[in-house]
Amino acid sequence: MANEPHSPSAQAHPALPISRLRESFTGRVIEPHDPGYDEARAVFMGGIDARPAVILRAANAEDVARAVEFARESGLELAVRGGGHSAAGHSTVEGGVVLDLRGMKALDVDVEARTAWAEAGLTAGEYTEATGAHGLATGFGDTGSVGIGGITLGGGIGYLVRKHGLTVDSLLAAEVVTADGQLLYADEEHHPDLFWALRGGGGNFGVVTRFKFRLHPVDAVVGGVLLLPATPGVIAGFIAEAEAAPEELSAIVNVMPAPPLPFVPAEHHGKLVVMALMAYAGDAEAGERALAPFRRLAPPLADLLRPMRYPELYPPEEEGYRPTAVARTMFLDAVDRGVAETVLEHLRSSTAAVRVAQLRVLGGAMARVSAGATAFAHRGRRVMANVAAFYGPHDRAEQEAWVKGFAAALRQGDGGAYVNFLGDEGAERVRAAYPGPTWERLVAVKRRYDPGNLFRRNQNIPPRG
């Protein structure tokens, strides 16, 4: 497929029975009676056990167009699956059509121009490993198995957010199959309204088949895990140091019971700790200086910070890991000692074996982009907070109530929401992800490109608001 702007109409395909669809589909058509169906329908999150009528594992953009037309003309609900990490279960659908992009993993890296065309079936880890071979990177999140499509379309907040901004700040163009079966090229000059909406508005406007990303020179970083005792002073001090740190440093702070990992001293297992995931994207000596204040907050319980290749920040995924958790996301304006005490109080009150309050300091390059430049409008927020509890077979309601109470206790003014971390929380929470005029503008774009709301299995923006 050419890299130049184009928007050809896909050839019209009449509504086809699945048997006929097999004849025109290059990729795999998987029905419930086919071998591998149960494996193909499984998603990352536990507790989600949908049985689609058909799974269409596309091989190319033409397959995507056929799948979209099949869903539209059959009336079956359509789910689009990349990495399958949707906490709301949007990566699959009961009795409908799953368009599975995992067969589309082509990656074309232009080292000289520092750009990459990436098909939507790639994971963040696969992309990062491949571009890392050239000492280049695009910032995604903190989990390698997440699909690049979902995280990009929602914004993308990860280890490079303060140095290089959100994932969408590195998005240069996209190729998109829209609800009418057209393949459109979108960038700042071609379909600029669609391109604006794709940068934070989620999967509401079509199926992105390829992304063109800017690559940044990120070879070695100084990073890893720093484990500290969880006290109000350490938590508040950590956030203060992270805000004052050079923009090269991004940190993800998890206040949680210490897991029984090999590097955690046995006497601390199950006790509340600050487990910080840190990355300094710059010179190693400068990185050590930037990390020193964090090490001085308290004697570290474990210090795994070291120079490493950037892709090493994505550890191998645990085979068969399917977590069951309830969570809430919001933005905070400050994390002082009082907030830290609230965090510890609620974590101590939980009965969940695994519960966490995650704090991510923002700012830097992310904050220098204007709120209206992309559909991700939370540019001025200082800290993103996420609270979560893992549940078992019989205590989901209890953990859900705890998470809601914890989130309410942390809320500061208009808490907002990060769309990539929303679960199945209702229309009001989706609206909170798009403050001010962003919502009305997204509705207008939705009305233009998907007036029938074919792409509704997502954090939905209805075409009529």
XYZ file of C-alpha atoms in Angstrom:
465
model
C 0.000 0.000 0.000
C 1.388 3.373 -0.978
C 2.430 5.844 1.675
C 1.026 8.794 -0.253
C -2.394 10.369 0.447
C -5.277 8.500 -1.112
C -8.914 7.808 -0.389
C -10.230 5.220 -2.831
C -13.707 3.831 -2.352
C -13.658 0.156 -1.538
C -15.336 -2.054 -4.094
C -18.955 -2.624 -3.130
C -19.601 -6.023 -1.563
C -23.186 -7.211 -1.119
C -24.277 -8.669 2.185
C -22.701 -12.115 2.193
C -23.356 -15.250 4.182
C -20.272 -16.262 6.104
C -19.618 -19.131 3.679
C -19.383 -16.647 0.805
C -17.290 -14.273 2.910
C -14.689 -17.010 3.250
C -14.231 -16.965 -0.517
C -13.348 -13.260 -0.677
C -11.500 -12.887 2.617
C -7.707 -13.222 2.499
C -7.287 -13.726 6.240
C -9.011 -16.245 8.519
C -12.745 -16.568 9.032
C -13.337 -18.340 12.344
C -16.766 -19.597 13.430
C -17.693 -21.369 16.686
C -17.328 -24.808 15.098
C -13.859 -24.064 13.683
C -10.615 -25.280 15.288
C -8.976 -22.555 17.338
C -12.198 -20.642 18.002
C -11.830 -20.621 21.786
C -8.242 -19.443 21.556
C -9.173 -16.768 19.020
C -12.048 -15.369 21.102
C -10.039 -15.047 24.332
C -9.058 -11.513 25.376
C -6.533 -10.236 27.903
C -8.920 -9.263 30.690
C -10.353 -12.039 32.814
C -14.077 -12.325 33.489
C -14.935 -11.634 29.821
C -16.251 -14.734 28.059
C -18.138 -13.575 24.957
C -18.886 -15.917 22.069
C -18.858 -13.991 18.777
C -20.815 -15.300 15.800
C -17.672 -14.931 13.697
C -14.100 -13.739 14.142
C -12.542 -12.153 11.056
C -8.761 -12.071 11.344
C -7.849 -9.581 8.650
C -4.691 -9.870 6.568
C -4.828 -6.429 4.955
C -6.871 -3.234 4.577
C -9.094 -4.830 1.960
C -10.077 -7.509 4.478
C -10.858 -4.769 6.991
C -13.152 -3.068 4.474
C -14.934 -6.359 3.766
C -15.388 -7.017 7.482
C -16.800 -3.540 8.083
C -19.221 -3.924 5.183
C -20.236 -7.393 6.365
C -21.037 -6.066 9.842
C -22.920 -3.085 8.468
C -25.015 -5.073 6.010
C -25.673 -8.023 8.327
C -26.702 -5.784 11.237
C -24.416 -7.703 13.598
C -22.636 -5.663 16.246
C -18.977 -5.047 15.400
C -16.039 -5.218 17.822
C -12.526 -4.273 16.728
C -9.699 -6.122 18.426
C -6.013 -5.245 18.539
C -4.226 -6.259 21.730
C -7.506 -7.182 23.440
C -6.851 -5.150 26.598
C -10.154 -3.251 26.794
C -11.192 -3.191 30.456
C -14.778 -2.636 29.334
C -14.762 -5.769 27.178
C -14.983 -3.842 23.915
C -12.444 -6.127 22.201
C -15.115 -8.784 21.755
C -18.893 -9.077 21.458
C -21.545 -11.681 22.205
C -23.117 -12.991 19.003
C -21.543 -10.340 16.801
C -18.520 -9.821 14.557
C -14.990 -9.489 15.923
C -12.613 -7.835 13.488
C -9.249 -9.139 14.690
C -6.270 -7.087 13.505
C -3.548 -9.305 14.949
C -2.646 -10.688 11.531
C -1.535 -7.226 10.369
C 1.963 -6.648 11.751
C 3.952 -5.032 8.931
C 6.396 -2.343 10.058
C 8.322 -0.079 7.697
C 11.005 1.982 9.476
C 12.655 4.917 7.724
C 15.729 5.435 9.883
C 16.933 8.510 8.013
C 13.561 10.300 8.173
C 12.873 8.948 11.684
C 9.377 7.770 10.794
C 7.630 4.405 10.827
C 4.519 3.049 9.113
C 3.041 0.423 11.448
C 0.086 -1.886 10.849
C -2.505 -1.926 13.593
C -1.976 -5.526 14.686
C 1.398 -4.792 16.244
C 1.777 -4.618 20.002
C 3.670 -1.847 21.743
C 6.384 -4.327 22.677
C 6.827 -5.625 19.126
C 7.032 -2.113 17.697
C 9.410 -0.916 20.417
C 11.760 -3.871 20.009
C 11.915 -3.417 16.226
C 12.507 0.341 16.295
C 14.847 -0.021 19.262
C 17.231 -1.950 17.013
C 17.886 1.426 15.363
C 18.112 3.362 18.653
C 14.697 4.922 17.962
C 11.362 4.844 19.761
C 7.794 6.092 19.847
C 6.310 6.388 23.313
C 3.379 4.093 24.124
C 2.353 2.889 27.594
C 3.890 0.642 30.221
C 2.678 -2.759 28.961
C 4.231 -4.446 25.956
C 1.262 -6.640 25.015
C -1.091 -3.680 24.498
C -2.012 -3.141 20.851
C -0.675 0.055 19.290
C -4.119 0.883 17.894
C -6.058 1.160 21.124
C -3.421 3.021 23.085
C -2.735 5.460 20.260
C -6.365 6.308 19.569
C -6.952 7.077 23.254
C -3.886 9.282 23.727
C -0.999 7.176 25.023
C 0.629 7.985 28.392
C 3.822 6.097 29.142
C 7.533 6.200 29.850
C 8.275 9.040 27.405
C 5.303 11.292 28.150
C 7.296 14.135 29.703
C 10.141 13.995 27.168
C 8.232 13.363 23.929
C 4.564 13.807 24.846
C 1.649 11.482 24.272
C 1.643 8.780 21.624
C -0.723 10.941 19.565
C 1.828 13.761 19.633
C 4.050 11.500 17.529
C 1.264 10.463 15.133
C 1.866 11.938 11.677
C -0.828 10.203 9.608
C -3.242 7.277 9.589
C -5.024 5.098 7.064
C -8.602 4.477 8.136
C -11.466 2.308 6.913
C -14.630 4.264 7.653
C -18.172 3.015 8.142
C -18.981 3.301 4.431
C -16.087 1.008 3.485
C -13.746 3.716 2.223
C -10.038 3.698 2.949
C -9.021 7.253 3.828
C -5.628 8.819 4.385
C -5.787 11.326 7.233
C -3.204 13.842 8.350
C -3.014 17.580 9.018
C -3.856 18.345 5.371
C -6.090 15.451 4.309
C -9.273 14.935 6.316
C -7.851 17.103 9.127
C -11.069 16.841 11.163
C -10.776 13.058 11.188
C -7.072 13.233 11.988
C -7.804 15.534 14.926
C -10.450 13.138 16.270
C -8.256 10.056 15.916
C -5.746 11.627 18.304
C -7.617 10.834 21.506
C -11.184 10.115 20.388
C -10.817 6.337 20.456
C -12.192 3.897 17.903
C -15.346 5.883 17.178
C -14.548 6.971 13.639
C -13.278 3.933 11.780
C -10.707 1.155 11.817
C -7.153 2.423 11.525
C -5.202 -0.081 9.469
C -1.840 1.743 9.534
C -0.246 4.479 11.616
C 2.608 6.749 10.595
C 4.643 7.657 13.666
C 7.508 10.009 14.354
C 10.496 8.211 15.851
C 12.681 9.779 18.535
C 16.306 8.977 19.302
C 15.930 6.852 22.437
C 18.570 4.176 22.720
C 19.673 3.574 26.295
C 17.746 4.862 29.300
C 18.350 4.762 33.019
C 15.348 3.066 34.497
C 13.666 0.131 36.118
C 12.040 -0.387 39.499
C 12.648 1.489 42.751
C 10.942 0.064 45.835
C 10.463 2.330 48.841
C 8.466 2.063 52.092
C 4.986 3.586 51.765
C 4.681 6.504 54.159
C 2.880 9.821 53.653
C 6.222 11.607 53.451
C 7.660 9.245 50.865
C 4.569 9.374 48.642
C 4.206 13.152 48.744
C 7.958 13.625 48.432
C 8.156 11.294 45.455
C 5.505 13.230 43.532
C 7.175 16.537 44.383
C 10.540 15.262 43.154
C 8.961 13.848 39.973
C 7.384 17.217 39.174
C 10.699 18.996 39.749
C 12.759 16.448 37.802
C 14.084 17.063 34.292
C 11.593 16.277 31.540
C 13.724 13.319 30.507
C 12.395 11.526 33.599
C 8.937 9.956 33.644
C 7.697 7.845 36.547
C 4.739 5.597 37.307
C 4.205 5.311 41.064
C 2.280 2.298 42.354
C 1.332 2.337 46.030
C 0.372 -1.255 46.755
C 1.101 -4.356 48.841
C 4.559 -5.623 47.952
C 4.229 -8.643 45.659
C 6.213 -11.819 46.415
C 8.735 -11.205 43.646
C 12.351 -12.399 43.895
C 13.766 -8.885 44.311
C 11.398 -7.993 47.178
C 12.729 -8.934 50.632
C 10.469 -11.582 52.155
C 9.776 -9.533 55.272
C 8.077 -6.886 53.143
C 5.787 -9.208 51.169
C 2.200 -7.992 51.518
C 3.181 -4.737 53.216
C 2.350 -1.414 51.548
C 5.205 -0.072 49.456
C 5.886 2.492 46.764
C 6.800 0.529 43.645
C 7.993 3.094 41.108
C 8.629 2.316 37.447
C 11.057 4.950 36.200
C 12.743 5.912 32.939
C 15.250 8.670 32.255
C 15.528 9.123 28.490
C 18.930 10.728 28.248
C 22.596 10.573 29.204
C 23.373 7.914 31.818
C 25.376 10.203 34.084
C 22.623 12.843 34.027
C 20.107 10.100 34.665
C 21.898 8.970 37.806
C 21.870 12.554 39.075
C 18.145 12.859 38.348
C 17.376 9.633 40.212
C 19.447 10.455 43.290
C 16.730 12.527 45.077
C 14.308 9.604 44.897
C 16.803 7.238 46.450
C 17.243 9.718 49.299
C 13.536 9.733 50.212
C 14.055 6.573 52.282
C 16.423 3.599 52.300
C 15.280 1.628 49.229
C 13.820 -1.815 49.862
C 14.966 -2.722 46.348
C 16.838 -0.669 43.763
C 16.786 -2.075 40.235
C 17.475 1.239 38.483
C 20.249 0.879 35.914
C 21.245 1.808 32.371
C 19.367 -0.394 29.905
C 18.018 -0.506 26.377
C 14.667 1.228 26.202
C 12.793 -1.942 25.060
C 13.885 -3.665 28.287
C 11.312 -1.571 30.141
C 8.721 -3.947 28.642
C 9.246 -7.267 30.449
C 8.001 -10.543 28.941
C 4.295 -11.135 29.511
C 3.190 -13.917 31.822
C 1.636 -16.672 29.723
C -2.069 -17.117 30.390
C -2.303 -14.088 32.696
C -5.901 -12.804 32.614
C -6.468 -10.346 35.464
C -9.894 -9.592 36.907
C -10.006 -6.085 38.317
C -12.229 -3.050 38.815
C -10.688 0.397 38.485
C -11.320 4.141 38.249
C -9.230 6.824 36.558
C -9.038 10.584 37.190
C -6.715 13.571 37.140
C -5.417 15.360 40.235
C -4.064 18.870 40.683
C -1.835 18.039 43.640
C -0.599 15.128 45.737
C 0.393 16.493 49.133
C 0.774 14.767 52.479
C -2.991 14.820 53.059
C -3.647 13.053 49.751
C -0.919 10.554 50.570
C -2.570 9.805 53.914
C -5.899 9.263 52.138
C -4.209 6.821 49.766
C -2.705 4.795 52.587
C -5.896 4.845 54.657
C -7.968 3.389 51.822
C -5.382 0.822 50.802
C -5.239 -0.426 54.397
C -9.043 -0.738 54.512
C -9.305 -3.021 51.487
C -9.843 -6.765 51.689
C -8.463 -7.335 48.175
C -5.210 -9.259 48.067
C -4.044 -6.991 45.238
C -5.034 -3.326 45.250
C -3.204 -0.278 44.009
C -3.210 3.486 43.757
C -1.208 4.525 40.720
C 0.071 8.085 40.311
C 1.646 9.392 37.103
C 3.232 12.839 37.040
C 2.508 14.569 33.736
C 3.647 17.927 32.352
C 6.681 18.481 30.163
C 6.218 17.951 26.429
C 2.630 16.752 26.895
C 1.630 20.036 28.519
C 3.149 22.212 25.800
C 0.545 21.063 23.266
C -2.616 23.174 23.364
C -5.785 21.551 24.725
C -7.578 21.977 21.392
C -4.827 20.592 19.167
C -5.981 16.986 19.583
C -9.009 15.185 20.983
C -6.986 14.491 24.136
C -7.742 17.722 25.999
C -6.284 17.125 29.502
C -3.041 18.889 28.681
C -2.855 21.015 31.809
C -3.473 18.264 34.350
C -0.544 17.594 36.650
C -1.094 14.029 37.876
C -3.127 11.098 36.588
C -4.433 8.746 39.273
C -5.828 5.255 38.864
C -7.174 3.093 41.672
C -7.867 -0.598 41.242
C -8.688 -3.772 43.120
C -8.443 -7.325 41.843
C -11.415 -9.517 42.652
C -12.125 -13.203 42.983
C -15.148 -15.362 42.153
C -17.377 -13.928 44.895
C -16.249 -10.432 45.882
C -16.552 -8.250 42.787
C -19.375 -6.135 44.276
C -17.341 -5.517 47.427
C -14.260 -4.442 45.492
C -16.329 -2.276 43.146
C -17.758 -0.406 46.143
C -14.290 0.044 47.607
C -12.890 1.424 44.345
C -15.780 3.882 43.980
C -15.316 5.101 47.539
C -11.562 5.453 47.096
C -11.981 7.403 43.861
C -14.522 9.718 45.488
C -12.138 10.411 48.370
C -9.325 11.348 45.964
C -11.392 13.460 43.587
C -10.271 17.077 43.217
C -12.709 19.360 41.396
C -13.352 18.193 37.840
C -11.578 14.871 38.007
C -12.006 14.092 34.327
C -11.068 10.704 32.931
C -8.437 9.128 30.682
C -10.407 7.244 28.062
C -7.897 4.381 27.749
C -8.390 3.492 31.420
C -12.178 3.650 31.484
C -14.132 0.485 32.143
C -17.830 -0.037 31.487
C -18.810 3.029 33.506
C -21.589 4.678 31.519
C -22.064 7.684 29.260
C -21.346 10.275 31.943
C -17.837 8.954 32.448
C -17.186 8.924 28.694
C -18.282 12.546 28.607
C -15.781 13.324 31.401
C -12.965 12.181 29.135
C -13.694 14.994 26.677
C -14.025 18.332 28.480
C -15.088 21.721 27.149
C -15.670 22.059 23.398
C -13.858 18.787 22.675
C -17.070 16.765 23.063
C -19.119 18.858 20.632
C -16.344 18.776 18.055
C -16.037 14.983 18.358
C -19.796 14.586 17.916
C -19.605 16.596 14.678
C -16.785 14.406 13.337
C -18.668 11.264 14.358
C -21.772 12.495 12.554
C -19.753 13.024 9.380
C -17.834 9.729 9.282
C -20.119 7.306 11.152
C -23.661 8.726 11.199
C -25.155 5.286 11.858
C -22.854 4.611 14.840
C -21.542 1.354 13.375
C -18.445 1.802 15.543
C -20.221 1.837 18.885
C -18.488 -0.952 20.772
C -16.094 1.488 22.402
C -16.234 4.413 24.807
C -18.945 5.728 22.548
C -19.471 9.200 21.158
C -22.977 9.050 19.617
C -23.408 10.956 16.335
C -26.229 12.952 17.918
C -24.392 13.738 21.130
